Amino acid sequence: MRLTRKTIAKVIVAAFLLNLVVMGGGAWFAYQEAPPIPDEVVGPDGETVVTAAEVQDGKAAFQQYGLMNHGSILGNGAYYGEDYTAETLELKTQHMREYYAEAEYGAAYGDLDSGEQSRVDALVREELDQSHDGSDTVRYSAAELYAHEQVRETYVERYHEGDHDRGVPVEMIGSAEEAEDFADFALWTAWFSHTDRPNADHSYTNEWPYAPGAGNDATGSAMIWSVIAMVLLVGAAGAAILLYKSVKLPEPSSAGISVPEPGDVSVFPSQRAALRFIPVAAGLFLAQVLLGGLLAHFYIERAGFFGIERVFGIHILQLLPFSIAKTWHIDLGILWIASTWLGAGLFLPPLLTGHEPKRQGTYVSVLLGALVVVVVGGMGGIWLGANGYLPGELWWLLGNEGLEYLEVGKVWQAGLLAGFILWAILAIRGLKPLLDREPAYGLAHMILYAGGSITLLFVAGFMFTPSTNIAVTEFWRWWVVHMWVEGAFEFFIVAIIGLTLVSMNLLSRRSAEKAVMLQALLVMGTGVIGVSHHYWWIGMPDYWVPIGSVFSTLELLPLIFILYEAIGQYRAMRETGFPYKLPFMFIVASGVWNFVGAGVLGFFINLPLINYYEHGTYLTVGHAHAAMFGAFGFLALGMVTYMLQLSIDPGRWDASWLRAAFWCWNVGLALMVFVSVLPVGFLQLDVAFTESYAAARSLAFYEQDIVQTLFWARLPGDTLIIAGTAIYVADLIRKRFVLRASEDDPTVDDMAVAEGIVSDD
């Protein structure tokens, strides 16, 4: 079967419209069906316990002080501290038991016999497992009021006064009043996790977290749709393979074609400017992995680092709390990968077109300067905001907005958005010769569509403020986070790789267009709606369970085909005399890690029944590291290697250090994920299955001897990753002095690549 590019383009448009309808409708329902914030919570005597304003103030404190990168809310965030929803529900249950034990039997709960404890347990479960009547007032029993007050005291002692045994610095939350508000916010999320929706038999969170004492257990739909998802995967995989094999697409091959040698390619001034993105990104990369090593050690020494606090008399926890280190670690990871891709996206156009717009190099340098300003401002703002130095609204405008992956203040986010727009303008200028010659579904156009999608999805991050309901906030946050990873960014990377294969003359432009479009169709057809698996437990309606399970399952398919393509590229790389073997090693490694991290581990943890217990455990850590660094990081590093090889005189090109870094990264990542992170995750899953989710996220779990041993077992892998990054940075410094000079005014005739691409093929 032969599919034309125009036909595939029409199907992509149809898939895009389907995504728009489903997710647009979901956005409307998110506002309609989000858990309500009651105007007030009153005690048994009618006295006001909590107001809606205090709950919203608590959410603001949660964001400002970076608590989402210390623990998590509704399972989303960091795994160092407790999940605040699960913990407050557990504490509420325990304190209610104590209240009823004293009221009914005049004794402590632990002193009751088993029959008396069972009666108290049943009383608490029955009281918590009630339906919301839809009113604006929530009425507490005397037991609930007592429990609420006890949780408030606990959170003031821990998050304001500090608890170094738990890794909480003194005055993590600036005042006792703000800590009380944070407790009110966390207890509100616990309330809607155990309270049934009106006219429904499950809570607002579909009975998450698993808390037997509060009556929370997995729903039948989680089991049913997990089974359906596994059946669907087998059937869909067969159908997709049949379709993929029936479409005639030439595989990459270096046999019988003229592969341009690096020395045959001229370097434009704008390409030299684009190369400056590389050392900036490398510095961010090195800082990220060093912070990653510190974060891993925090799980062992909660307030120290190899005893230096005993030498200097100050806890590193007070200087650099886990929450800020984690925030910087996440943001730097995004920024170094994005910076590399921005540079690559501006390096390729002259290579492909032989076209250098006037003052393009100057504008590229302006973009890099703007990026540096945003990075420095954003990282500094996070520290200032989290430490209370930015008054009023400035804490979330210039400081720490405090939402995982969207931590930097809104002003800096606007700067990033402006940077994406400027990048798109520069890319259009550079690709103009191709844009003028090719149809609307051509390869250069797809680069711009993908870049535009990234920009458009980033706008979703401006759809909420600190006063927005947390369920709605999470709905929009995942548009940015997950749709970037599984949708727009996958599309962008596939298009860039397609251009790279064309620049190597391994594929004709038209063949590359068809291959990229087909993979983009699979990515867009599954990844965008697949974001809905993040909506199962955050207070969104239960119809997301079937939608999320189906499309999350299908997300595995394009990753299988990307791995298949990587194997084909590996075979091409093995051809004798092929000059770009090292860049291809990174591309192949990316395909493998993408399949393992995003595919295998992602599919496993996204089955609804598994995700119900696993959500927010170390299994997610393994998935995230393998997918983010293993897939996107290695692709970015592969592009860096290709750019450097083209920009250095062949006689002075030395790949030995980059090759050493490559193997350090791969071996280190494998050791970290499979020797340490995943085993901890499976132990957590066992505790979540057999006890409760709160127990799996508790400090007691992390302090077990076997878990601490597994944390220590992460050291070799982390060390190799840090060593690989240090070698990489050192090699960039070394290569800085052997870069070729750029041509003042190169023409198409000077460009071995562009000569074949601009012409019809």
Coordinates of N, CA, C and O in Angstrom, one line a residue, residues 615-674:
H615 N 0.9 5.3 41.9 CA 0.9 6.8 41.7 C 1.8 7.5 42.7 O 1.5 7.5 43.9
G616 N 2.9 8.2 42.2 CA 3.7 8.9 43.1 C 4.7 8.1 43.9 O 5.0 8.4 45.1
T617 N 5.2 7.0 43.4 CA 6.2 6.2 44.0 C 7.5 6.2 43.2 O 7.5 6.8 42.1
Y618 N 8.5 5.4 43.7 CA 9.8 5.4 43.0 C 9.7 4.7 41.6 O 10.6 4.8 40.8
L619 N 8.6 4.0 41.3 CA 8.5 3.4 40.0 C 8.3 4.6 39.0 O 8.8 4.5 37.8
T620 N 7.7 5.6 39.4 CA 7.6 6.8 38.5 C 8.9 7.5 38.3 O 9.2 8.0 37.3
V621 N 9.7 7.5 39.4 CA 11.1 8.0 39.3 C 11.9 7.3 38.2 O 12.6 7.9 37.4
G622 N 11.8 6.0 38.2 CA 12.5 5.2 37.2 C 12.0 5.5 35.8 O 12.8 5.7 34.8
H623 N 10.7 5.5 35.6 CA 10.1 5.9 34.3 C 10.5 7.3 33.9 O 10.9 7.5 32.7
A624 N 10.5 8.2 34.8 CA 10.8 9.6 34.4 C 12.3 9.8 34.0 O 12.6 10.4 33.0
H625 N 13.2 9.2 34.8 CA 14.6 9.3 34.4 C 15.0 8.6 33.1 O 15.7 9.2 32.3
A626 N 14.5 7.4 32.9 CA 14.8 6.7 31.7 C 14.2 7.4 30.5 O 14.8 7.4 29.4
A627 N 13.0 7.9 30.6 CA 12.3 8.6 29.5 C 12.9 10.0 29.2 O 13.1 10.3 28.1
M628 N 13.1 10.8 30.3 CA 13.5 12.2 30.0 C 14.9 12.2 29.6 O 15.3 12.8 28.6
F629 N 15.9 11.7 30.4 CA 17.3 11.8 30.1 C 17.6 10.8 29.0 O 18.3 11.1 28.0
G630 N 17.1 9.5 29.2 CA 17.4 8.5 28.2 C 16.9 8.8 26.8 O 17.6 8.5 25.8
A631 N 15.7 9.4 26.7 CA 15.2 9.6 25.4 C 15.6 11.0 24.9 O 16.4 11.2 23.9
F632 N 15.1 12.0 25.5 CA 15.3 13.4 25.0 C 16.7 13.9 25.3 O 17.3 14.6 24.4
G633 N 17.3 13.5 26.4 CA 18.7 13.9 26.6 C 19.6 13.3 25.6 O 20.5 14.1 25.1
F634 N 19.6 12.0 25.4 CA 20.5 11.4 24.4 C 20.3 12.0 23.0 O 21.3 12.1 22.3
L635 N 19.1 12.2 22.6 CA 18.9 12.8 21.3 C 19.5 14.2 21.2 O 20.1 14.6 20.2
A636 N 19.3 15.0 22.3 CA 20.0 16.3 22.3 C 21.5 16.2 22.2 O 22.1 16.9 21.4
L637 N 22.0 15.3 22.9 CA 23.5 15.1 22.9 C 24.0 14.6 21.6 O 25.1 14.9 21.1
G638 N 23.1 13.7 20.9 CA 23.5 13.3 19.6 C 23.5 14.4 18.6 O 24.4 14.5 17.7
M639 N 22.6 15.4 18.7 CA 22.6 16.5 17.8 C 23.8 17.4 18.1 O 24.4 17.9 17.2
V640 N 24.2 17.5 19.4 CA 25.4 18.3 19.7 C 26.6 17.6 19.0 O 27.5 18.3 18.4
T641 N 26.7 16.3 19.1 CA 27.9 15.6 18.5 C 27.9 15.9 17.0 O 29.0 16.1 16.4
Y642 N 26.8 15.8 16.3 CA 26.7 16.0 14.9 C 27.1 17.5 14.6 O 27.9 17.7 13.6
M643 N 26.6 18.4 15.3 CA 26.9 19.8 15.1 C 28.4 20.1 15.2 O 29.0 20.8 14.4
L644 N 29.0 19.5 16.3 CA 30.4 19.7 16.5 C 31.2 19.0 15.4 O 32.2 19.6 15.0
Q645 N 30.8 17.8 15.0 CA 31.6 17.1 13.9 C 31.6 17.9 12.6 O 32.6 17.9 11.9
L646 N 30.5 18.6 12.3 CA 30.5 19.4 11.1 C 31.3 20.7 11.3 O 31.7 21.3 10.3
S647 N 31.5 21.2 12.5 CA 32.1 22.5 12.8 C 33.5 22.4 13.1 O 34.2 23.5 13.4
I648 N 34.1 21.2 13.1 CA 35.5 21.1 13.4 C 36.2 20.5 12.2 O 35.7 19.6 11.6
D649 N 37.4 21.0 12.0 CA 38.2 20.4 10.9 C 38.4 18.9 11.1 O 38.8 18.5 12.2
P650 N 38.1 18.1 10.0 CA 38.2 16.6 10.2 C 39.5 16.1 10.7 O 39.5 15.2 11.5
G651 N 40.6 16.8 10.4 CA 41.9 16.4 10.8 C 42.1 16.6 12.3 O 43.0 16.0 12.9
R652 N 41.2 17.4 12.9 CA 41.4 17.7 14.4 C 40.2 17.2 15.2 O 40.1 17.4 16.4
W653 N 39.3 16.4 14.5 CA 38.2 15.8 15.2 C 38.6 14.6 16.1 O 39.3 13.7 15.6
D654 N 38.3 14.7 17.3 CA 38.6 13.6 18.2 C 37.3 13.2 19.0 O 36.8 14.0 19.8
A655 N 36.8 12.0 18.8 CA 35.5 11.6 19.4 C 35.7 10.8 20.6 O 34.7 10.3 21.2
S656 N 37.0 10.6 21.1 CA 37.2 9.6 22.2 C 36.6 10.1 23.5 O 36.0 9.2 24.2
W657 N 36.6 11.4 23.8 CA 36.1 11.8 25.1 C 34.5 11.7 25.0 O 33.9 11.3 26.0
L658 N 33.9 12.1 23.9 CA 32.5 12.0 23.8 C 32.0 10.6 23.9 O 31.0 10.2 24.4
R659 N 32.8 9.7 23.3 CA 32.5 8.2 23.3 C 32.5 7.7 24.8 O 31.7 7.0 25.2
A660 N 33.6 8.2 25.5 CA 33.7 7.8 26.9 C 32.5 8.3 27.7 O 31.9 7.6 28.6
A661 N 32.1 9.6 27.5 CA 30.9 10.1 28.2 C 29.7 9.4 27.8 O 28.8 9.1 28.7
F662 N 29.5 9.0 26.6 CA 28.4 8.2 26.1 C 28.2 6.9 26.9 O 27.1 6.6 27.4
W663 N 29.3 6.2 27.1 CA 29.2 4.9 27.8 C 29.0 5.2 29.4 O 28.3 4.4 30.0
C664 N 29.6 6.2 29.9 CA 29.4 6.6 31.3 C 27.9 6.9 31.5 O 27.3 6.4 32.5
W665 N 27.3 7.6 30.6 CA 25.9 8.0 30.8 C 25.0 6.7 30.7 O 24.1 6.5 31.5
N666 N 25.2 5.9 29.7 CA 24.4 4.7 29.5 C 24.5 3.7 30.6 O 23.5 3.3 31.2
V667 N 25.7 3.4 31.0 CA 25.9 2.5 32.1 C 25.4 3.0 33.4 O 24.8 2.4 34.2
G668 N 25.7 4.3 33.7 CA 25.3 5.0 34.9 C 23.7 5.0 35.0 O 23.2 4.7 36.1
L669 N 23.1 5.4 33.9 CA 21.6 5.4 33.9 C 21.0 4.0 34.2 O 20.1 3.9 34.9
A670 N 21.6 3.0 33.5 CA 21.1 1.6 33.7 C 21.3 1.2 35.2 O 20.4 0.6 35.8
L671 N 22.5 1.5 35.8 CA 22.7 1.1 37.2 C 21.7 1.9 38.1 O 21.1 1.3 39.0
M672 N 21.5 3.2 37.9 CA 20.7 3.9 38.7 C 19.2 3.4 38.7 O 18.6 3.2 39.7
V673 N 18.7 3.2 37.5 CA 17.3 2.8 37.3 C 17.1 1.3 37.8 O 16.2 1.1 38.5
F674 N 17.9 0.4 37.3 CA 17.6 -1.0 37.5 C 18.2 -1.6 38.8 O 17.7 -2.6 39.3

